[in-house]
mmCIF file of C-alpha atoms and ligand atoms in Angstrom:
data_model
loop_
_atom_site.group_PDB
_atom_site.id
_atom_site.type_symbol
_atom_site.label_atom_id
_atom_site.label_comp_id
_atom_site.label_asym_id
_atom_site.label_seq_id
_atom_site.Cartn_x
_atom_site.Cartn_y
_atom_site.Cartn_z
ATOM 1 C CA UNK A 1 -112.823 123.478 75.998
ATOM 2 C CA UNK A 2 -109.887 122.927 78.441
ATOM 3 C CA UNK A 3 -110.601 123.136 82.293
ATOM 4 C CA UNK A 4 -110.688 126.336 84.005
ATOM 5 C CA UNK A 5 -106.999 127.121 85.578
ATOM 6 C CA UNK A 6 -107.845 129.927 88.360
ATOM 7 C CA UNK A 7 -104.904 131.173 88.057
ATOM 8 C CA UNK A 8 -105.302 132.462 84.700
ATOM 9 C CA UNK A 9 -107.468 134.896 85.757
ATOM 10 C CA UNK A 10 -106.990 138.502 86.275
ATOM 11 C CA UNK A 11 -109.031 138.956 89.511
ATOM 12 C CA UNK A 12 -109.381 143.390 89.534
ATOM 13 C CA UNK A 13 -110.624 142.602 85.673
ATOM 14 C CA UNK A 14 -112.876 139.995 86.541
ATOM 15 C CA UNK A 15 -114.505 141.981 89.749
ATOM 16 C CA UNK A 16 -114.955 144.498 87.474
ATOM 17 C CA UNK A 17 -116.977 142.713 85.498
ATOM 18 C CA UNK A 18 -118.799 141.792 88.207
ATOM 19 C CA UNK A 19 -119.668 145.562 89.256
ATOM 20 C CA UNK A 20 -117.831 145.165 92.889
ATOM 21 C CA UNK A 21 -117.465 148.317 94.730
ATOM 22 C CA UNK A 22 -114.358 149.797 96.129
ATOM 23 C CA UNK A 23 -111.649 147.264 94.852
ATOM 24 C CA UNK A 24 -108.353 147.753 96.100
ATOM 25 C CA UNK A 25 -105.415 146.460 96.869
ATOM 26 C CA UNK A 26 -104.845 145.165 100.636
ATOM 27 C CA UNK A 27 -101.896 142.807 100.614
ATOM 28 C CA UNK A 28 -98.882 141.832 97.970
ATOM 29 C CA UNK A 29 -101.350 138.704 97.295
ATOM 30 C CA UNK A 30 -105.346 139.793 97.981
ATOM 31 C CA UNK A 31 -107.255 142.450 96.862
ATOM 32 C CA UNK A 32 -110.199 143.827 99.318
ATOM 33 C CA UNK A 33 -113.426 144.669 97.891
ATOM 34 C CA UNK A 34 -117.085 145.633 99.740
ATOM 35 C CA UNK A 35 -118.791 142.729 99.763
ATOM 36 C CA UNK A 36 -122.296 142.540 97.261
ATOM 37 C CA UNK A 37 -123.713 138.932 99.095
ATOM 38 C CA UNK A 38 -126.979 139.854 100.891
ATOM 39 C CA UNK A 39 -126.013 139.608 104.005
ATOM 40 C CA UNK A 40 -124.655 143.361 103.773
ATOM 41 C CA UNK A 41 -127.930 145.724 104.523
ATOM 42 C CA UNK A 42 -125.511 148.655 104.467
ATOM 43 C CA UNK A 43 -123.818 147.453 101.068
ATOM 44 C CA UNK A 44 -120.259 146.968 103.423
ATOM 45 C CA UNK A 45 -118.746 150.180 102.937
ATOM 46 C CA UNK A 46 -115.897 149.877 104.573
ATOM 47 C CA UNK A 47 -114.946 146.735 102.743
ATOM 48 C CA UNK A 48 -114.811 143.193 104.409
ATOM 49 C CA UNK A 49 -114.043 140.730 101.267
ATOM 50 C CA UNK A 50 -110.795 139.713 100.178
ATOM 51 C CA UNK A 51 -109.695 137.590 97.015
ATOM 52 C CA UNK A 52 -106.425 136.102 96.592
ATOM 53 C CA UNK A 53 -105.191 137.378 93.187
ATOM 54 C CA UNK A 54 -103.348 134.106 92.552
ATOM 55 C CA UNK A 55 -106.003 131.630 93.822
ATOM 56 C CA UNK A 56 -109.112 133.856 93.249
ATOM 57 C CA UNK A 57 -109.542 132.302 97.296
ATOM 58 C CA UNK A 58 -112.398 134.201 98.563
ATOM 59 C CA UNK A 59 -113.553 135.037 101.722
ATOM 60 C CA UNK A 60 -115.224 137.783 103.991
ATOM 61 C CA UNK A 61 -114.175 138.553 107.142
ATOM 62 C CA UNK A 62 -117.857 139.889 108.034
ATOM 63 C CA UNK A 63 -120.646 137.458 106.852
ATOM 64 C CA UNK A 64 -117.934 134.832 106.781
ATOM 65 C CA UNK A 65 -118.739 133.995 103.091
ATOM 66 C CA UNK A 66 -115.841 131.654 101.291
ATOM 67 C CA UNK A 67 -115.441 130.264 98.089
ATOM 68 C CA UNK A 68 -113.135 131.391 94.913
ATOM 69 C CA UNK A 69 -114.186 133.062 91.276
ATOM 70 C CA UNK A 70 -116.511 130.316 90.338
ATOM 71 C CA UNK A 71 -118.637 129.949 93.332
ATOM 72 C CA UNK A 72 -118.449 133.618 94.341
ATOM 73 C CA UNK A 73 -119.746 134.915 90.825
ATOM 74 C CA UNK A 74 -122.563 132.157 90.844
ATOM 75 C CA UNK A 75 -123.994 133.516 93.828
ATOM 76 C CA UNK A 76 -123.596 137.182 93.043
ATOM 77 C CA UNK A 77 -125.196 136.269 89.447
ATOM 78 C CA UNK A 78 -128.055 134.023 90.387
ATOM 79 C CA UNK A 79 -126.566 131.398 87.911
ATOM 80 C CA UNK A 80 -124.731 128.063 88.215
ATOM 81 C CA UNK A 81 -120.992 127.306 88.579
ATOM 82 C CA UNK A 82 -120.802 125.593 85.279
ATOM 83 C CA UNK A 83 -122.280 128.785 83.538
ATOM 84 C CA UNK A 84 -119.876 131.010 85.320
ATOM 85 C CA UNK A 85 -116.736 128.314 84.308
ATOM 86 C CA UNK A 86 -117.720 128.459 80.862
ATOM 87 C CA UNK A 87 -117.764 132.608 80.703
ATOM 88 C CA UNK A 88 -114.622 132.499 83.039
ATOM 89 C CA UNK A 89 -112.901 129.941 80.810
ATOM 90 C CA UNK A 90 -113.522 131.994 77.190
ATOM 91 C CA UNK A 91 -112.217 135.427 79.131
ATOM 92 C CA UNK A 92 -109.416 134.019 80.450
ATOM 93 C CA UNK A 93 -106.390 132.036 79.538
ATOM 94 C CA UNK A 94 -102.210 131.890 79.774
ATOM 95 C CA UNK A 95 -102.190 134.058 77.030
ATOM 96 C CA UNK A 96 -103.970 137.006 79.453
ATOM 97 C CA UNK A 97 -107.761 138.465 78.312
ATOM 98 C CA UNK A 98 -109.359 137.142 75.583
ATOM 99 C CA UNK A 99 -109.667 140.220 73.320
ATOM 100 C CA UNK A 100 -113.316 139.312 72.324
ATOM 101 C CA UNK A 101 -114.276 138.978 75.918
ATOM 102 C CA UNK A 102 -116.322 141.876 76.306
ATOM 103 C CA UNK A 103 -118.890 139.010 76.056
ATOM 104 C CA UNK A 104 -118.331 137.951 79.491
ATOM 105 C CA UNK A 105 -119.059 141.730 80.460
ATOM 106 C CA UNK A 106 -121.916 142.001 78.280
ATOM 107 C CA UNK A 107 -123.127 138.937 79.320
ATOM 108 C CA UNK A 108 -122.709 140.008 83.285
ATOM 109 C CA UNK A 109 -124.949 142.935 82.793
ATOM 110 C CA UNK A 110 -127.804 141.001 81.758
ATOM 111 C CA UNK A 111 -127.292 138.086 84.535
ATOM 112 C CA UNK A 112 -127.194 141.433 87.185
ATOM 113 C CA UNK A 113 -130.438 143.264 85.263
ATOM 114 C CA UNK A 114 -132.108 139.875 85.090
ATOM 115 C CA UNK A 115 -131.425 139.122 88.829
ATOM 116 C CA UNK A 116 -132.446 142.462 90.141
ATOM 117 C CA UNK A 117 -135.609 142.077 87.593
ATOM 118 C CA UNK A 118 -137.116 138.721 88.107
ATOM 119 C CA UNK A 119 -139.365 137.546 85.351
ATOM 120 C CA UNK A 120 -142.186 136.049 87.128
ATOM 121 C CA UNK A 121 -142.870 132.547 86.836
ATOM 122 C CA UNK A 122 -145.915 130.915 87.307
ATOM 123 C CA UNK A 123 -145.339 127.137 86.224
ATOM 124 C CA UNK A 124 -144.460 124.842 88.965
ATOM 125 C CA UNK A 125 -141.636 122.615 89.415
ATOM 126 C CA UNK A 126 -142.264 119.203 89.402
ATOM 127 C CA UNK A 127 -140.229 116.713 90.841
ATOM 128 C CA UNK A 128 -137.651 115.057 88.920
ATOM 129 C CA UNK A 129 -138.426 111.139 90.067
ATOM 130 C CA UNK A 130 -141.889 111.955 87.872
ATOM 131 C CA UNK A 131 -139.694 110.957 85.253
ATOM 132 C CA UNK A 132 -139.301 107.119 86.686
ATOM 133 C CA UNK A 133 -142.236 106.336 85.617
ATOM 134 C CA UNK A 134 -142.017 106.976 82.023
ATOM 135 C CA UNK A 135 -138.407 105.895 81.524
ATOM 136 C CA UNK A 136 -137.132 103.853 79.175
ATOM 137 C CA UNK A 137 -133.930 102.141 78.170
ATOM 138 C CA UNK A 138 -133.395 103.286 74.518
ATOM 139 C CA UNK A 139 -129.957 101.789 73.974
ATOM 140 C CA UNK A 140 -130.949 98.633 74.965
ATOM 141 C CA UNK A 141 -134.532 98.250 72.886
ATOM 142 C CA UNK A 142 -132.345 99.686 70.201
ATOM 143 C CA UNK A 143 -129.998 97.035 70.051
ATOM 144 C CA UNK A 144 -130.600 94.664 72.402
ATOM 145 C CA UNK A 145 -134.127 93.703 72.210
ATOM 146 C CA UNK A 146 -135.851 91.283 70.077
ATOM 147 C CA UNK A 147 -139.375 92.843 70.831
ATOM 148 C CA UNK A 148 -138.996 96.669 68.859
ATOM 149 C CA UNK A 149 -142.211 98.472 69.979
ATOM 150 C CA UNK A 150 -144.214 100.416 67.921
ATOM 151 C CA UNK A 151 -143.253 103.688 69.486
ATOM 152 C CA UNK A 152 -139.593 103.045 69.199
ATOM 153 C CA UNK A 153 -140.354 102.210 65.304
ATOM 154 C CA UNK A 154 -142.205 105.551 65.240
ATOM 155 C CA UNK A 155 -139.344 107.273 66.720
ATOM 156 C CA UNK A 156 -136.569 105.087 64.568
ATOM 157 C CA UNK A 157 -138.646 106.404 61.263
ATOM 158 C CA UNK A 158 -138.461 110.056 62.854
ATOM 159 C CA UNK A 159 -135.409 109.803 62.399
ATOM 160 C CA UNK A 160 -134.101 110.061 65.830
ATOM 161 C CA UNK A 161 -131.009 107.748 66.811
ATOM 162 C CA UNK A 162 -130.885 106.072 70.865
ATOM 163 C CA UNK A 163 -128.385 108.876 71.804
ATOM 164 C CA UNK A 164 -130.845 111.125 70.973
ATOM 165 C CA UNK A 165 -133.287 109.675 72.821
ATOM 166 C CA UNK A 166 -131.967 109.463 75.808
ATOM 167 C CA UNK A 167 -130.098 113.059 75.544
ATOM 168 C CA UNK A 168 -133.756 114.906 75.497
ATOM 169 C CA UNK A 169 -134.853 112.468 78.026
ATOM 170 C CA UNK A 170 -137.830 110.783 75.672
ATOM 171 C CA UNK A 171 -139.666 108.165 77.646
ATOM 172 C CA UNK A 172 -143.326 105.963 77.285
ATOM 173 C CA UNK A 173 -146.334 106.149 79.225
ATOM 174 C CA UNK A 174 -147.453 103.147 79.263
ATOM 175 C CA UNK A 175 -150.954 103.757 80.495
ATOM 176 C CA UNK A 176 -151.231 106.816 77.792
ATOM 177 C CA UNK A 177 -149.849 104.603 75.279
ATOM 178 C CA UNK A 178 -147.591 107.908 74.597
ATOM 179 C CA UNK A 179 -144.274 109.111 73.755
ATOM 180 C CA UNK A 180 -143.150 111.310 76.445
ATOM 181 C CA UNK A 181 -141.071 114.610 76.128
ATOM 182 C CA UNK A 182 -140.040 116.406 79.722
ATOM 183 C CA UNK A 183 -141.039 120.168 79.366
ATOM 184 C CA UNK A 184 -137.817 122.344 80.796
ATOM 185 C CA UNK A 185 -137.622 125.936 81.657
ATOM 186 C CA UNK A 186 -135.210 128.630 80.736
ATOM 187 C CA UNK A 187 -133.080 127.421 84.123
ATOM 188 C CA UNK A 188 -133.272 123.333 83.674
ATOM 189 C CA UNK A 189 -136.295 122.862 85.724
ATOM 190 C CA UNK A 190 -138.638 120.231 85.010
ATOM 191 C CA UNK A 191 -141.865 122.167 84.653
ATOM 192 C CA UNK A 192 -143.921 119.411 82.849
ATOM 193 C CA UNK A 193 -144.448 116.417 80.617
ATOM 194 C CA UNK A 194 -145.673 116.536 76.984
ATOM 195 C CA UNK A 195 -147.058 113.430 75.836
ATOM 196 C CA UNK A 196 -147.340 112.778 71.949
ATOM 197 C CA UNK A 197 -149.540 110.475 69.825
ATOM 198 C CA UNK A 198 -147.388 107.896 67.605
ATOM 199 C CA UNK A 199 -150.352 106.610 65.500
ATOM 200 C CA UNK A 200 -153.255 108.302 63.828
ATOM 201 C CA UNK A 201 -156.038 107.398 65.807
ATOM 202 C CA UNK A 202 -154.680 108.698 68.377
ATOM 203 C CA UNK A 203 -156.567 112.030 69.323
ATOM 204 C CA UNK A 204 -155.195 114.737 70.152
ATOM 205 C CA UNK A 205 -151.785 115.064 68.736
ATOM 206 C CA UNK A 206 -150.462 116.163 72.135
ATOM 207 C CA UNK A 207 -151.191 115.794 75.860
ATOM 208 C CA UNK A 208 -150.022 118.266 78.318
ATOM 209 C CA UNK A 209 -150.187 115.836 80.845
ATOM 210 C CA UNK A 210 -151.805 116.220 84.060
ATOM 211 C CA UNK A 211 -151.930 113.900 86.920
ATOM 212 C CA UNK A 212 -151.471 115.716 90.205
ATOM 213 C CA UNK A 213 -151.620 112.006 92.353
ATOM 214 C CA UNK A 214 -148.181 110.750 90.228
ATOM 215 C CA UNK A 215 -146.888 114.201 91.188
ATOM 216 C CA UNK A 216 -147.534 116.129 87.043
ATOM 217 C CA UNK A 217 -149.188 119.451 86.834
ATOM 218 C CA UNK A 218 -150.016 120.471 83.009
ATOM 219 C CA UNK A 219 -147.586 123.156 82.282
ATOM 220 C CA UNK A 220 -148.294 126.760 81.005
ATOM 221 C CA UNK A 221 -147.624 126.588 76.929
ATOM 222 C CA UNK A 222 -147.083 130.237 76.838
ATOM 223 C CA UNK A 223 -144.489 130.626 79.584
ATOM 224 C CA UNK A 224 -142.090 128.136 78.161
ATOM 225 C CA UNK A 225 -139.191 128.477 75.343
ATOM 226 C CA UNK A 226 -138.051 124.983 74.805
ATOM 227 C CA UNK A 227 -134.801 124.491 74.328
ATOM 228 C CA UNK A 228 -133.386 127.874 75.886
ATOM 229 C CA UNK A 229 -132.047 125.911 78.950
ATOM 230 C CA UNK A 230 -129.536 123.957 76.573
ATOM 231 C CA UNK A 231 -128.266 127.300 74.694
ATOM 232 C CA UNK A 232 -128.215 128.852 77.716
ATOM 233 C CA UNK A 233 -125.763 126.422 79.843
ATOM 234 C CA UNK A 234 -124.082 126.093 76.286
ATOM 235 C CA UNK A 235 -120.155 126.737 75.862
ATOM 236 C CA UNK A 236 -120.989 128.549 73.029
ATOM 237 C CA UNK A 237 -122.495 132.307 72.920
ATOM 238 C CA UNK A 238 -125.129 132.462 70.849
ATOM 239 C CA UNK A 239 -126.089 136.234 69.548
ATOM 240 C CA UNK A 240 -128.756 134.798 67.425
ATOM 241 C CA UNK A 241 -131.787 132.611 68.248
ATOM 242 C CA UNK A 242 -133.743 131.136 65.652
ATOM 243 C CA UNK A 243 -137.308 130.216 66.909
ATOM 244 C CA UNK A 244 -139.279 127.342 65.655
ATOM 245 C CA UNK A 245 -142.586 126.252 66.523
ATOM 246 C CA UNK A 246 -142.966 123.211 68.386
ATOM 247 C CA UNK A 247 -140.263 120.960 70.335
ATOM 248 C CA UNK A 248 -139.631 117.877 68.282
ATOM 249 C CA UNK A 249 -138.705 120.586 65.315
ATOM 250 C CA UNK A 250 -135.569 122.303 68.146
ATOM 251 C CA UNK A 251 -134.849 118.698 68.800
ATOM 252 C CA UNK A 252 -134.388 118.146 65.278
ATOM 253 C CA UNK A 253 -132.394 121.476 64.612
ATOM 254 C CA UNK A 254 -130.424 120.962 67.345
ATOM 255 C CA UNK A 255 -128.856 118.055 66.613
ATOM 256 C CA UNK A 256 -129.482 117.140 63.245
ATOM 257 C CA UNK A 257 -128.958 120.492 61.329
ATOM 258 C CA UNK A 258 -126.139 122.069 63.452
ATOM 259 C CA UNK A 259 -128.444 124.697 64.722
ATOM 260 C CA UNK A 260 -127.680 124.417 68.332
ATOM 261 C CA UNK A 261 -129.469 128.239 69.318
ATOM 262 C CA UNK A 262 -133.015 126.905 68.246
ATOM 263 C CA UNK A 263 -135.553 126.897 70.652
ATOM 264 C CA UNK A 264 -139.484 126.116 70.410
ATOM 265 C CA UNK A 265 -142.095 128.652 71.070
ATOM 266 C CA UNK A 266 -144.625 125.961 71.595
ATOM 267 C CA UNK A 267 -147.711 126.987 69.150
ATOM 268 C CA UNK A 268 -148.404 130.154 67.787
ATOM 269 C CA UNK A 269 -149.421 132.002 70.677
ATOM 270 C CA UNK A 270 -146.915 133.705 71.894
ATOM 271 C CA UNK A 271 -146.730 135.206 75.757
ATOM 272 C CA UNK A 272 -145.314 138.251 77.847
ATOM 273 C CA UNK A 273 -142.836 136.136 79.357
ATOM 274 C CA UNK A 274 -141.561 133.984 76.342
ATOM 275 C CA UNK A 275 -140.473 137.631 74.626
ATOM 276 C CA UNK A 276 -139.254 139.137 77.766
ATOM 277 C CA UNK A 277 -136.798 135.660 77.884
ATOM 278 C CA UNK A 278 -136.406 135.606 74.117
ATOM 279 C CA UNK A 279 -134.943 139.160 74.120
ATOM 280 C CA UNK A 280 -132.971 139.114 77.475
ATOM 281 C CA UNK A 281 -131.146 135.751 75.827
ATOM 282 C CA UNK A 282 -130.458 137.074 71.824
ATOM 283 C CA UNK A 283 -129.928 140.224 69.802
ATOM 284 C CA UNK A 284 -131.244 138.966 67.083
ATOM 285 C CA UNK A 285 -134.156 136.204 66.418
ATOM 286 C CA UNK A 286 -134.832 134.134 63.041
ATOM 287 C CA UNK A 287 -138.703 132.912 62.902
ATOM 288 C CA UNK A 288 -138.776 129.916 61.010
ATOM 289 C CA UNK A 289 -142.090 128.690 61.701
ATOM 290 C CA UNK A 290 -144.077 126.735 58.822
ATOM 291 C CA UNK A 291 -145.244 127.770 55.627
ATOM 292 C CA UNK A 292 -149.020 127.262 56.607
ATOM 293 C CA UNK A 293 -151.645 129.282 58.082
ATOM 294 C CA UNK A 294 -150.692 128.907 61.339
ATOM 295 C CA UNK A 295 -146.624 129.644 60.603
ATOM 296 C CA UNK A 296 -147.603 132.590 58.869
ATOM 297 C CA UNK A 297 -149.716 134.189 61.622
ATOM 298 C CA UNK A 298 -147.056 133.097 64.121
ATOM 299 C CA UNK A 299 -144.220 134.910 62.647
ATOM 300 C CA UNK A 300 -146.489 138.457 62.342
ATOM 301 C CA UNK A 301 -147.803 137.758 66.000
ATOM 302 C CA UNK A 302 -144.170 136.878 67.289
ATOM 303 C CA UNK A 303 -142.117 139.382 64.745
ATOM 304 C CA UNK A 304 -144.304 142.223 65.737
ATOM 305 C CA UNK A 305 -143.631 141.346 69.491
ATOM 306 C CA UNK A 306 -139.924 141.113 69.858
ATOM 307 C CA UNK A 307 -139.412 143.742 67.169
ATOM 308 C CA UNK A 308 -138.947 147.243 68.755
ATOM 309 C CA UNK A 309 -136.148 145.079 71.227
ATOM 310 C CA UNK A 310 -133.963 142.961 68.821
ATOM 311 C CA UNK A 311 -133.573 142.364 64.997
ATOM 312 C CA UNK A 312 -135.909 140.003 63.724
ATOM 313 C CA UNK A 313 -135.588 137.942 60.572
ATOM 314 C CA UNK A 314 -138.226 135.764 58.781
ATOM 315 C CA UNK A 315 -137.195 132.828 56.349
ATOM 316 C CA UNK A 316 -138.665 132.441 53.347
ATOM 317 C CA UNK A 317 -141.189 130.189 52.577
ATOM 318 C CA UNK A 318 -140.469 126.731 52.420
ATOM 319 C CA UNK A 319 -142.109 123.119 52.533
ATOM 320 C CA UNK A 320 -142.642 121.091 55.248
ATOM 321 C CA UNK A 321 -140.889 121.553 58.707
ATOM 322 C CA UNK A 322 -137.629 121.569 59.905
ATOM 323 C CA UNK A 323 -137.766 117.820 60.948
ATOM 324 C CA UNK A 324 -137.968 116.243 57.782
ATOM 325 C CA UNK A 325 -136.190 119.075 55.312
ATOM 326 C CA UNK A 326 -133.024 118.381 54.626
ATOM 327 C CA UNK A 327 -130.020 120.028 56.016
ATOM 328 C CA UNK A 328 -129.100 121.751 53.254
ATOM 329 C CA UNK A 329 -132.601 123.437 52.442
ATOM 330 C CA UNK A 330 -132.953 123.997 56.541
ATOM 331 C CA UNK A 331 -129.282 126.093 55.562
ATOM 332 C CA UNK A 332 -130.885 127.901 52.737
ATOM 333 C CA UNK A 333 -133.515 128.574 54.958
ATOM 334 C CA UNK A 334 -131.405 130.354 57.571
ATOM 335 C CA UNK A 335 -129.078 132.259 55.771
ATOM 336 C CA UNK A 336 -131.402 133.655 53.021
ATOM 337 C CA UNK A 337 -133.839 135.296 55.964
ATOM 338 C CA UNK A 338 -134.841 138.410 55.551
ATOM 339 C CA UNK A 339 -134.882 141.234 58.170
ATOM 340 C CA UNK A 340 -138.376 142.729 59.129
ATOM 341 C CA UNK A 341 -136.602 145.952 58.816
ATOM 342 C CA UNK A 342 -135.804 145.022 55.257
ATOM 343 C CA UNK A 343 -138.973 143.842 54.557
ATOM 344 C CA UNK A 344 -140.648 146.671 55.508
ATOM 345 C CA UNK A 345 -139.049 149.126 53.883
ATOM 346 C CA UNK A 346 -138.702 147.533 50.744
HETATM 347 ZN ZN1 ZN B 401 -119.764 139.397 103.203
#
């Protein structure tokens, strides 16, 4: 995408969007408006902001707040200025409004509902230097070393390349003897570290690491969707989500199979909060969980849970998991799923 030029955009369309009160005009080059920051108890009737139309300049004369489009719509939103830029850039451009940009407004409403309806949180945010420890420098093991551990050949044979790597932050714990995975939430914050077994002995599979002294607290499974941070602070909109079951499975859709709206559910149990972010973030969801026991009593636990708020569709059955099915059967997957509405009437 090209860089945001301010002065592309229409500023009494874009406060609109923003649901400012009493917009008008004040001088040949601002427009005033009642100003929505906090520090306004009485909601600044008689209005206080102005905007320069040319250089979306902000700044109010009563709780001297200044800024200009980008900052002022992060902190009315809740969200960060490269979110904002991204919405800003696909509604406007030299050629005037985007005609499909009622995203941006669409989009707006749920940043305001979500703001002035928190969903609670209960996982705590860790410090990000708790990922010194584990770090590792994948481009130069890859091709630099002469001494290839076994967990990079574990990784290698995944499938995953150094980019990769070093994109979803992997690292090694070298006291664990563990690959290590940093556990995001829906905002970016590092909320925990999952640490993953490379050869069989190893038992179990996965640690949700714990180890309050180095500054980790074991994360809460059933508050998390994996992934959602990167399709949120995407420049693409994504109507659609499709939901997979555990992280290295988004990784894997994400950038191998050119699925960039997957995210992980993390197991099969499925929480309040994951479908109250799952639905505020989609209007539709595809479950593509595995054809096992397990995937099949995920998708009626998770399908009967986001159901009466967005479509849901289920993919048929299929072997093995999205990290080692080819792209063209993970394709076949996704475009022959089936609507639960379809199903059920059938
Ligand atoms: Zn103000």
């Amino acid at each position: 995408l090209p860089r945001l030029d301010l002065s592309y955009i229409d500023v009494p369309d874009y406060l609109e969007c923003l649901d400012i009160r009493n917009v008008e005009r004040a001088t040949e080059k601002e427009v005033k408006f009642s100003c929505p920051l906090p520090a306004h108890a009485s909601g600044d009737e008689s209005p206080s902001a102005y905007m320069n139309i040319h250089t979306t300049a902000f700044f109010c004369h009563s709780c001297h707040a200044r800024g200009n489009a980008v900052t002022f719509a992060a902190q009315v939103l809740g969200v960060s200025p490269v979110q904002v830029t991204r919405m800003l850039k696909q509604r406007y451009s030299a050629a005037g409004i985007h005609p499909d940009a009622r995203n941006m407004e669409e989009e707006i409403r749920k940043l305001i509902a979500a703001r002035q309806n928190p969903i609670k949180r209960e996982n705590i945010r860790l410090d990000e230097s708790v990922l010194d420890q584990f770090y590792v420098d994948w481009h130069y093991l890859a091709f630099k070393s002469d001494d290839v551990p076994d967990w990079l050949m574990y990784l290698a044979g995944r499938g995953f390349t150094a980019a990769e790597l070093v994109r979803w932050e992997f690292g090694y714990h070298p006291e664990r003897d563990r690959i290590t995975l940093p556990i995001r939430d829906e905002e970016g914050y590092l909320v925990g570290i999952k640490a993953r077994a490379y050869r069989d002995e190893q038992k179990p599979k996965y640690l949700n690491l714990k180890d309050p002294q180095n500054g980790i607290e074991a994360f809460l499974k059933n508050e998390i969707v994996f992934g959602l941070d990167r399709v949120i602070s995407s420049d693409d909109d994504f109507d659609t989500l499709i939901l997979v079951e555990g992280e290295y499975n988004a990784i894997a859709m994400q950038e191998w199979h050119g699925y960039p709206n997957t995210v992980a559910i993390n197991g099969s149990y499925f929480g309040e909060r994951q479908i109250k972010l799952i639905k505020r973030h989609c209007d539709k969801a595809i479950l593509f969980f595995d054809s096992d026991r397990a995937g099949f009593d995920a998708t009626a636990a998770v399908g009967e849970a986001l159901r009466p708020f967005i479509n849901v569709s289920v993919c048929p059955e299929h072997p093995g998991d999205p990290m080692n099915m080819h792209p063209y059967s993970v394709r076949r997957c996704i475009t022959g799923a089936v609507s639960l509405r379809e199903l059920q009437f059938a």
